[in-house]
Amino acid sequence: SAVISQKPSRDICQRGTSLTIQCQVDSQVTMMFWYRQQPGQSLTLIATANQGSEATYESGFVIDKFPISRPNLTFSTLTVSNMSPEDSSIYLCSAGTENYGYTFGSGTRLTVV
Amino acid sequence: SQQGEEDPQALSIQEGENATMNCSYKTSINNLQWYRQNSGRGLVHLILIRSNEREKHSGRLRVTLDTSKKSSSLLITASRAADTASYFCATLKGDSWGKLQFGAGTQVVVTP
């Protein structure tokens, strides 16, 4: 299965600023996804990162707030823009194939102050 | 809304005991997957069971799937302190373009 390197692992940011999270996969994968996990909660899908086209966002998430790039089949970034304390969460990327399970990055723990 | 609901929300057991957690879902699925998360870090894929399978084993893990009841269970036998983690079920629908729907999770604590 694929191995994902996600960074940064954690960050403390000022409100109003932006943070870009990177995920690098050690092999080409068709599907990559970005999730948010609020404190003590389960995972909520933010968007599907599509290679060569705009990401597909889930209800409640918009491109202006969470711009995503996927320039090739091994790399993707998620930016959390104009942050507020409500954005404090763990952000995770995942990749893989739907019939064999997914690999997750180690997560980015974001605290907005 | 999340596809899966899990119970119990929390489970505390002694080393050597078995841990069982359940997952229910609402719509038809392609497969159901179980993941483990240690201390808010990344998720680790444990096991995947397809809609046409009823039971699957992997080491000390046993997963069952009852599509008529739209439910699944994960059994960890002979638990160890290292099994302390949160466990999530996630379902994949046939028309979901690979997107998983996660359950609320079960927090398992195994004490020595």
PDB file of C-alpha atoms in Angstrom:
ATOM      1  CA  SER A   1       0.000   0.000   0.000  1.00  0.00           C
ATOM      2  CA  ALA A   2       1.029   3.602  -0.547  1.00  0.00           C
ATOM      3  CA  VAL A   3       2.967   5.588   2.046  1.00  0.00           C
ATOM      4  CA  ILE A   4       2.025   9.231   2.600  1.00  0.00           C
ATOM      5  CA  SER A   5       4.230  11.925   4.020  1.00  0.00           C
ATOM      6  CA  GLN A   6       2.172  14.806   5.412  1.00  0.00           C
ATOM      7  CA  LYS A   7       3.523  18.061   6.723  1.00  0.00           C
ATOM      8  CA  PRO A   8       3.528  20.043   8.850  1.00  0.00           C
ATOM      9  CA  SER A   9       2.560  17.703  11.669  1.00  0.00           C
ATOM     10  CA  ARG A  10       1.302  20.592  13.740  1.00  0.00           C
ATOM     11  CA  ASP A  11       1.138  24.358  13.694  1.00  0.00           C
ATOM     12  CA  ILE A  12      -0.167  27.237  15.747  1.00  0.00           C
ATOM     13  CA  CYS A  13      -1.406  30.076  13.575  1.00  0.00           C
ATOM     14  CA  GLN A  14      -2.788  33.550  14.054  1.00  0.00           C
ATOM     15  CA  ARG A  15      -6.353  34.187  13.014  1.00  0.00           C
ATOM     16  CA  GLY A  16      -6.692  35.704   9.588  1.00  0.00           C
ATOM     17  CA  THR A  17      -3.631  33.939   8.205  1.00  0.00           C
ATOM     18  CA  SER A  18      -3.437  30.900   5.921  1.00  0.00           C
ATOM     19  CA  LEU A  19      -1.707  27.546   6.235  1.00  0.00           C
ATOM     20  CA  THR A  20      -0.822  25.148   3.448  1.00  0.00           C
ATOM     21  CA  ILE A  21      -0.617  21.441   4.209  1.00  0.00           C
ATOM     22  CA  GLN A  22       1.253  19.101   1.890  1.00  0.00           C
ATOM     23  CA  CYS A  23       0.878  15.398   1.198  1.00  0.00           C
ATOM     24  CA  GLN A  24       3.401  13.423  -0.803  1.00  0.00           C
ATOM     25  CA  VAL A  25       2.602   9.850  -1.814  1.00  0.00           C
ATOM     26  CA  ASP A  26       5.354   7.395  -2.623  1.00  0.00           C
ATOM     27  CA  SER A  27       3.500   6.002  -5.644  1.00  0.00           C
ATOM     28  CA  GLN A  28       1.008   7.229  -8.193  1.00  0.00           C
ATOM     29  CA  VAL A  29      -2.546   7.066  -6.925  1.00  0.00           C
ATOM     30  CA  THR A  30      -5.764   7.905  -8.673  1.00  0.00           C
ATOM     31  CA  MET A  31      -7.711   9.012  -5.648  1.00  0.00           C
ATOM     32  CA  MET A  32      -6.688  11.525  -2.997  1.00  0.00           C
ATOM     33  CA  PHE A  33      -8.945  13.033  -0.388  1.00  0.00           C
ATOM     34  CA  TRP A  34      -8.768  15.654   2.344  1.00  0.00           C
ATOM     35  CA  TYR A  35     -10.547  15.259   5.688  1.00  0.00           C
ATOM     36  CA  ARG A  36     -11.105  17.383   8.752  1.00  0.00           C
ATOM     37  CA  GLN A  37     -11.376  15.929  12.241  1.00  0.00           C
ATOM     38  CA  GLN A  38     -12.609  18.357  14.845  1.00  0.00           C
ATOM     39  CA  PRO A  39     -11.641  17.710  18.468  1.00  0.00           C
ATOM     40  CA  GLY A  40     -13.178  14.493  19.752  1.00  0.00           C
ATOM     41  CA  GLN A  41     -15.076  13.941  16.527  1.00  0.00           C
ATOM     42  CA  SER A  42     -14.969  11.625  13.559  1.00  0.00           C
ATOM     43  CA  LEU A  43     -13.638  12.446  10.115  1.00  0.00           C
ATOM     44  CA  THR A  44     -15.527  14.688   7.727  1.00  0.00           C
ATOM     45  CA  LEU A  45     -14.617  14.721   4.060  1.00  0.00           C
ATOM     46  CA  ILE A  46     -13.644  18.153   2.775  1.00  0.00           C
ATOM     47  CA  ALA A  47     -12.989  17.372  -0.874  1.00  0.00           C
ATOM     48  CA  THR A  48     -11.657  14.988  -3.472  1.00  0.00           C
ATOM     49  CA  ALA A  49      -8.397  16.205  -4.966  1.00  0.00           C
ATOM     50  CA  ASN A  50      -8.539  15.663  -8.711  1.00  0.00           C
ATOM     51  CA  GLN A  51      -5.387  15.578 -10.766  1.00  0.00           C
ATOM     52  CA  GLY A  52      -5.403  18.203 -13.472  1.00  0.00           C
ATOM     53  CA  SER A  53      -8.782  19.685 -12.573  1.00  0.00           C
ATOM     54  CA  GLU A  54     -10.540  21.507  -9.804  1.00  0.00           C
ATOM     55  CA  ALA A  55     -11.211  19.650  -6.571  1.00  0.00           C
ATOM     56  CA  THR A  56     -14.697  18.364  -5.820  1.00  0.00           C
ATOM     57  CA  TYR A  57     -15.966  19.829  -2.561  1.00  0.00           C
ATOM     58  CA  GLU A  58     -18.451  18.362  -0.140  1.00  0.00           C
ATOM     59  CA  SER A  59     -21.441  20.273   1.156  1.00  0.00           C
ATOM     60  CA  GLY A  60     -20.337  22.933   3.602  1.00  0.00           C
ATOM     61  CA  PHE A  61     -16.837  23.356   2.179  1.00  0.00           C
ATOM     62  CA  VAL A  62     -15.876  25.903  -0.473  1.00  0.00           C
ATOM     63  CA  ILE A  63     -12.854  26.486  -2.636  1.00  0.00           C
ATOM     64  CA  ASP A  64     -12.227  30.006  -1.355  1.00  0.00           C
ATOM     65  CA  LYS A  65     -11.795  28.699   2.177  1.00  0.00           C
ATOM     66  CA  PHE A  66     -10.031  25.425   1.358  1.00  0.00           C
ATOM     67  CA  PRO A  67      -8.202  25.718  -1.961  1.00  0.00           C
ATOM     68  CA  ILE A  68      -6.691  22.415  -3.057  1.00  0.00           C
ATOM     69  CA  SER A  69      -4.057  21.685  -5.623  1.00  0.00           C
ATOM     70  CA  ARG A  70      -3.107  18.373  -7.207  1.00  0.00           C
ATOM     71  CA  PRO A  71      -0.502  18.960  -9.866  1.00  0.00           C
ATOM     72  CA  ASN A  72       0.314  15.253 -10.358  1.00  0.00           C
ATOM     73  CA  LEU A  73      -0.639  11.776  -9.154  1.00  0.00           C
ATOM     74  CA  THR A  74       1.679  11.821  -6.129  1.00  0.00           C
ATOM     75  CA  PHE A  75       1.208  15.236  -4.541  1.00  0.00           C
ATOM     76  CA  SER A  76      -1.539  17.447  -3.171  1.00  0.00           C
ATOM     77  CA  THR A  77      -1.888  20.516  -0.989  1.00  0.00           C
ATOM     78  CA  LEU A  78      -4.729  21.868   1.106  1.00  0.00           C
ATOM     79  CA  THR A  79      -4.742  25.497   2.191  1.00  0.00           C
ATOM     80  CA  VAL A  80      -6.839  26.653   5.118  1.00  0.00           C
ATOM     81  CA  SER A  81      -7.467  30.311   4.364  1.00  0.00           C
ATOM     82  CA  ASN A  82      -8.334  33.291   6.543  1.00  0.00           C
ATOM     83  CA  MET A  83      -8.286  31.086   9.602  1.00  0.00           C
ATOM     84  CA  SER A  84     -10.436  31.498  12.677  1.00  0.00           C
ATOM     85  CA  PRO A  85     -10.379  29.507  15.947  1.00  0.00           C
ATOM     86  CA  GLU A  86     -13.204  27.331  14.556  1.00  0.00           C
ATOM     87  CA  ASP A  87     -10.713  25.965  12.033  1.00  0.00           C
ATOM     88  CA  SER A  88      -8.693  24.349  14.823  1.00  0.00           C
ATOM     89  CA  SER A  89      -8.767  20.678  13.886  1.00  0.00           C
ATOM     90  CA  ILE A  90      -6.717  17.809  12.623  1.00  0.00           C
ATOM     91  CA  TYR A  91      -6.485  17.765   8.844  1.00  0.00           C
ATOM     92  CA  LEU A  92      -5.717  14.483   7.097  1.00  0.00           C
ATOM     93  CA  CYS A  93      -5.098  13.444   3.542  1.00  0.00           C
ATOM     94  CA  SER A  94      -5.716   9.964   2.247  1.00  0.00           C
ATOM     95  CA  ALA A  95      -4.945   8.067  -0.925  1.00  0.00           C
ATOM     96  CA  GLY A  96      -5.465   4.647  -2.339  1.00  0.00           C
ATOM     97  CA  THR A  97      -7.981   2.507  -4.116  1.00  0.00           C
ATOM     98  CA  GLU A  98     -11.559   2.071  -3.075  1.00  0.00           C
ATOM     99  CA  ASN A  99     -11.493  -1.696  -3.187  1.00  0.00           C
ATOM    100  CA  TYR A 100      -8.375  -2.181  -1.107  1.00  0.00           C
ATOM    101  CA  GLY A 101      -8.593   0.469   1.580  1.00  0.00           C
ATOM    102  CA  TYR A 102      -6.899   3.802   1.955  1.00  0.00           C
ATOM    103  CA  THR A 103      -3.667   5.041   3.451  1.00  0.00           C
ATOM    104  CA  PHE A 104      -3.766   8.162   5.565  1.00  0.00           C
ATOM    105  CA  GLY A 105      -1.177  10.785   6.260  1.00  0.00           C
ATOM    106  CA  SER A 106      -0.163  11.262   9.873  1.00  0.00           C
ATOM    107  CA  GLY A 107      -2.313  14.364  10.158  1.00  0.00           C
ATOM    108  CA  THR A 108      -1.748  18.071  10.739  1.00  0.00           C
ATOM    109  CA  ARG A 109      -2.897  19.354  14.108  1.00  0.00           C
ATOM    110  CA  LEU A 110      -3.849  22.984  13.580  1.00  0.00           C
ATOM    111  CA  THR A 111      -4.491  25.431  16.400  1.00  0.00           C
ATOM    112  CA  VAL A 112      -5.711  28.912  15.519  1.00  0.00           C
ATOM    113  CA  VAL A 113      -5.250  31.585  18.159  1.00  0.00           C
TER     114      VAL A 113
ATOM    115  CA  SER B   1     -24.574  13.265   7.672  1.00  0.00           C
ATOM    116  CA  GLN B   2     -22.340  10.388   8.586  1.00  0.00           C
ATOM    117  CA  GLN B   3     -23.231   7.015   7.203  1.00  0.00           C
ATOM    118  CA  GLY B   4     -22.156   4.884  10.139  1.00  0.00           C
ATOM    119  CA  GLU B   5     -23.069   4.864  13.777  1.00  0.00           C
ATOM    120  CA  GLU B   6     -20.907   2.974  16.206  1.00  0.00           C
ATOM    121  CA  ASP B   7     -21.425   1.566  19.626  1.00  0.00           C
ATOM    122  CA  PRO B   8     -20.231   1.626  22.215  1.00  0.00           C
ATOM    123  CA  GLN B   9     -18.749   5.111  22.133  1.00  0.00           C
ATOM    124  CA  ALA B  10     -16.156   4.002  24.646  1.00  0.00           C
ATOM    125  CA  LEU B  11     -14.912   0.655  25.874  1.00  0.00           C
ATOM    126  CA  SER B  12     -12.561  -0.103  28.740  1.00  0.00           C
ATOM    127  CA  ILE B  13     -11.178  -3.613  29.141  1.00  0.00           C
ATOM    128  CA  GLN B  14      -8.334  -5.518  30.710  1.00  0.00           C
ATOM    129  CA  GLU B  15      -5.462  -6.997  28.751  1.00  0.00           C
ATOM    130  CA  GLY B  16      -6.315 -10.450  27.500  1.00  0.00           C
ATOM    131  CA  GLU B  17     -10.024  -9.748  27.208  1.00  0.00           C
ATOM    132  CA  ASN B  18     -11.856  -9.473  23.916  1.00  0.00           C
ATOM    133  CA  ALA B  19     -13.186  -6.155  22.621  1.00  0.00           C
ATOM    134  CA  THR B  20     -16.255  -5.974  20.414  1.00  0.00           C
ATOM    135  CA  MET B  21     -17.586  -2.876  18.716  1.00  0.00           C
ATOM    136  CA  ASN B  22     -20.458  -2.468  16.318  1.00  0.00           C
ATOM    137  CA  CYS B  23     -21.201  -0.288  13.338  1.00  0.00           C
ATOM    138  CA  SER B  24     -24.532   0.372  11.674  1.00  0.00           C
ATOM    139  CA  TYR B  25     -25.121   2.152   8.397  1.00  0.00           C
ATOM    140  CA  LYS B  26     -28.073   3.425   6.453  1.00  0.00           C
ATOM    141  CA  THR B  27     -27.742   2.706   2.749  1.00  0.00           C
ATOM    142  CA  SER B  28     -26.434  -0.091   0.565  1.00  0.00           C
ATOM    143  CA  ILE B  29     -22.682  -0.305   0.363  1.00  0.00           C
ATOM    144  CA  ASN B  30     -19.879  -1.607  -1.827  1.00  0.00           C
ATOM    145  CA  ASN B  31     -17.617  -2.407   1.095  1.00  0.00           C
ATOM    146  CA  LEU B  32     -17.044  -1.539   4.736  1.00  0.00           C
ATOM    147  CA  GLN B  33     -13.646  -0.748   6.198  1.00  0.00           C
ATOM    148  CA  TRP B  34     -12.278  -0.525   9.726  1.00  0.00           C
ATOM    149  CA  TYR B  35      -9.539   1.880  10.746  1.00  0.00           C
ATOM    150  CA  ARG B  36      -7.571   2.533  13.926  1.00  0.00           C
ATOM    151  CA  GLN B  37      -6.375   5.937  15.107  1.00  0.00           C
ATOM    152  CA  ASN B  38      -3.856   6.398  17.884  1.00  0.00           C
ATOM    153  CA  SER B  39      -3.957   9.657  19.859  1.00  0.00           C
ATOM    154  CA  GLY B  40      -5.403  11.839  17.108  1.00  0.00           C
ATOM    155  CA  ARG B  41      -2.810  10.860  14.551  1.00  0.00           C
ATOM    156  CA  GLY B  42      -3.270   9.311  11.121  1.00  0.00           C
ATOM    157  CA  LEU B  43      -5.597   6.418  10.535  1.00  0.00           C
ATOM    158  CA  VAL B  44      -4.357   2.917   9.902  1.00  0.00           C
ATOM    159  CA  HIS B  45      -6.373   0.630   7.660  1.00  0.00           C
ATOM    160  CA  LEU B  46      -7.197  -2.609   9.477  1.00  0.00           C
ATOM    161  CA  ILE B  47      -9.507  -4.638   7.319  1.00  0.00           C
ATOM    162  CA  LEU B  48     -11.946  -4.330   4.423  1.00  0.00           C
ATOM    163  CA  ILE B  49     -14.990  -6.519   3.967  1.00  0.00           C
ATOM    164  CA  ARG B  50     -16.960  -6.538   0.740  1.00  0.00           C
ATOM    165  CA  SER B  51     -20.729  -6.511   0.568  1.00  0.00           C
ATOM    166  CA  ASN B  52     -20.802 -10.127  -0.598  1.00  0.00           C
ATOM    167  CA  GLU B  53     -18.665 -11.323   2.323  1.00  0.00           C
ATOM    168  CA  ARG B  54     -19.978 -12.205   5.753  1.00  0.00           C
ATOM    169  CA  GLU B  55     -16.848 -12.658   7.817  1.00  0.00           C
ATOM    170  CA  LYS B  56     -13.176 -11.866   7.554  1.00  0.00           C
ATOM    171  CA  HIS B  57     -10.158 -12.465   9.747  1.00  0.00           C
ATOM    172  CA  SER B  58      -6.822 -10.759  10.047  1.00  0.00           C
ATOM    173  CA  GLY B  59      -4.581 -11.834  12.901  1.00  0.00           C
ATOM    174  CA  ARG B  60      -6.459 -11.069  16.131  1.00  0.00           C
ATOM    175  CA  LEU B  61      -9.170  -9.188  14.253  1.00  0.00           C
ATOM    176  CA  ARG B  62     -12.470 -10.630  13.178  1.00  0.00           C
ATOM    177  CA  VAL B  63     -14.998  -8.610  11.206  1.00  0.00           C
ATOM    178  CA  THR B  64     -18.536  -9.605  10.380  1.00  0.00           C
ATOM    179  CA  LEU B  65     -20.963  -7.977   8.004  1.00  0.00           C
ATOM    180  CA  ASP B  66     -24.728  -8.399   7.937  1.00  0.00           C
ATOM    181  CA  THR B  67     -26.084  -6.503   4.959  1.00  0.00           C
ATOM    182  CA  SER B  68     -29.676  -7.397   5.821  1.00  0.00           C
ATOM    183  CA  LYS B  69     -29.287  -5.564   9.131  1.00  0.00           C
ATOM    184  CA  LYS B  70     -26.872  -3.003   7.695  1.00  0.00           C
ATOM    185  CA  SER B  71     -24.419  -3.668  10.465  1.00  0.00           C
ATOM    186  CA  SER B  72     -20.871  -4.814  11.068  1.00  0.00           C
ATOM    187  CA  SER B  73     -18.854  -5.803  14.085  1.00  0.00           C
ATOM    188  CA  LEU B  74     -15.149  -5.739  14.859  1.00  0.00           C
ATOM    189  CA  LEU B  75     -13.780  -8.179  17.408  1.00  0.00           C
ATOM    190  CA  ILE B  76     -10.287  -7.836  18.811  1.00  0.00           C
ATOM    191  CA  THR B  77      -9.278 -11.010  20.606  1.00  0.00           C
ATOM    192  CA  ALA B  78      -6.772 -11.236  23.455  1.00  0.00           C
ATOM    193  CA  SER B  79      -6.400  -7.468  23.624  1.00  0.00           C
ATOM    194  CA  ARG B  80      -3.124  -5.774  24.475  1.00  0.00           C
ATOM    195  CA  ALA B  81      -2.325  -2.359  25.896  1.00  0.00           C
ATOM    196  CA  ALA B  82      -1.071  -1.415  22.420  1.00  0.00           C
ATOM    197  CA  ASP B  83      -4.622  -1.864  21.109  1.00  0.00           C
ATOM    198  CA  THR B  84      -5.632   1.288  22.985  1.00  0.00           C
ATOM    199  CA  ALA B  85      -6.927   3.578  20.228  1.00  0.00           C
ATOM    200  CA  SER B  86     -10.039   4.878  18.537  1.00  0.00           C
ATOM    201  CA  TYR B  87     -11.618   2.552  16.002  1.00  0.00           C
ATOM    202  CA  PHE B  88     -13.701   3.791  13.100  1.00  0.00           C
ATOM    203  CA  CYS B  89     -15.847   2.022  10.579  1.00  0.00           C
ATOM    204  CA  ALA B  90     -16.184   3.576   7.157  1.00  0.00           C
ATOM    205  CA  THR B  91     -18.512   2.644   4.347  1.00  0.00           C
ATOM    206  CA  LEU B  92     -18.076   2.952   0.623  1.00  0.00           C
ATOM    207  CA  LYS B  93     -21.117   3.220  -1.572  1.00  0.00           C
ATOM    208  CA  GLY B  94     -21.066   2.034  -5.149  1.00  0.00           C
ATOM    209  CA  ASP B  95     -21.759   5.467  -6.574  1.00  0.00           C
ATOM    210  CA  SER B  96     -19.591   7.461  -4.190  1.00  0.00           C
ATOM    211  CA  TRP B  97     -16.533   7.891  -6.423  1.00  0.00           C
ATOM    212  CA  GLY B  98     -14.318   6.365  -3.751  1.00  0.00           C
ATOM    213  CA  LYS B  99     -15.503   8.591  -0.919  1.00  0.00           C
ATOM    214  CA  LEU B 100     -15.710   7.047   2.537  1.00  0.00           C
ATOM    215  CA  GLN B 101     -18.349   7.859   5.127  1.00  0.00           C
ATOM    216  CA  PHE B 102     -16.993   7.456   8.645  1.00  0.00           C
ATOM    217  CA  GLY B 103     -18.792   6.398  11.771  1.00  0.00           C
ATOM    218  CA  ALA B 104     -18.469   8.242  15.049  1.00  0.00           C
ATOM    219  CA  GLY B 105     -15.831   5.846  16.353  1.00  0.00           C
ATOM    220  CA  THR B 106     -15.295   3.733  19.451  1.00  0.00           C
ATOM    221  CA  GLN B 107     -12.596   4.709  21.908  1.00  0.00           C
ATOM    222  CA  VAL B 108     -10.985   1.587  23.335  1.00  0.00           C
ATOM    223  CA  VAL B 109      -8.779   1.614  26.420  1.00  0.00           C
ATOM    224  CA  VAL B 110      -6.932  -1.586  27.335  1.00  0.00           C
ATOM    225  CA  THR B 111      -5.407  -1.576  30.796  1.00  0.00           C
ATOM    226  CA  PRO B 112      -2.550  -3.879  31.787  1.00  0.00           C
TER     227      PRO B 112
END
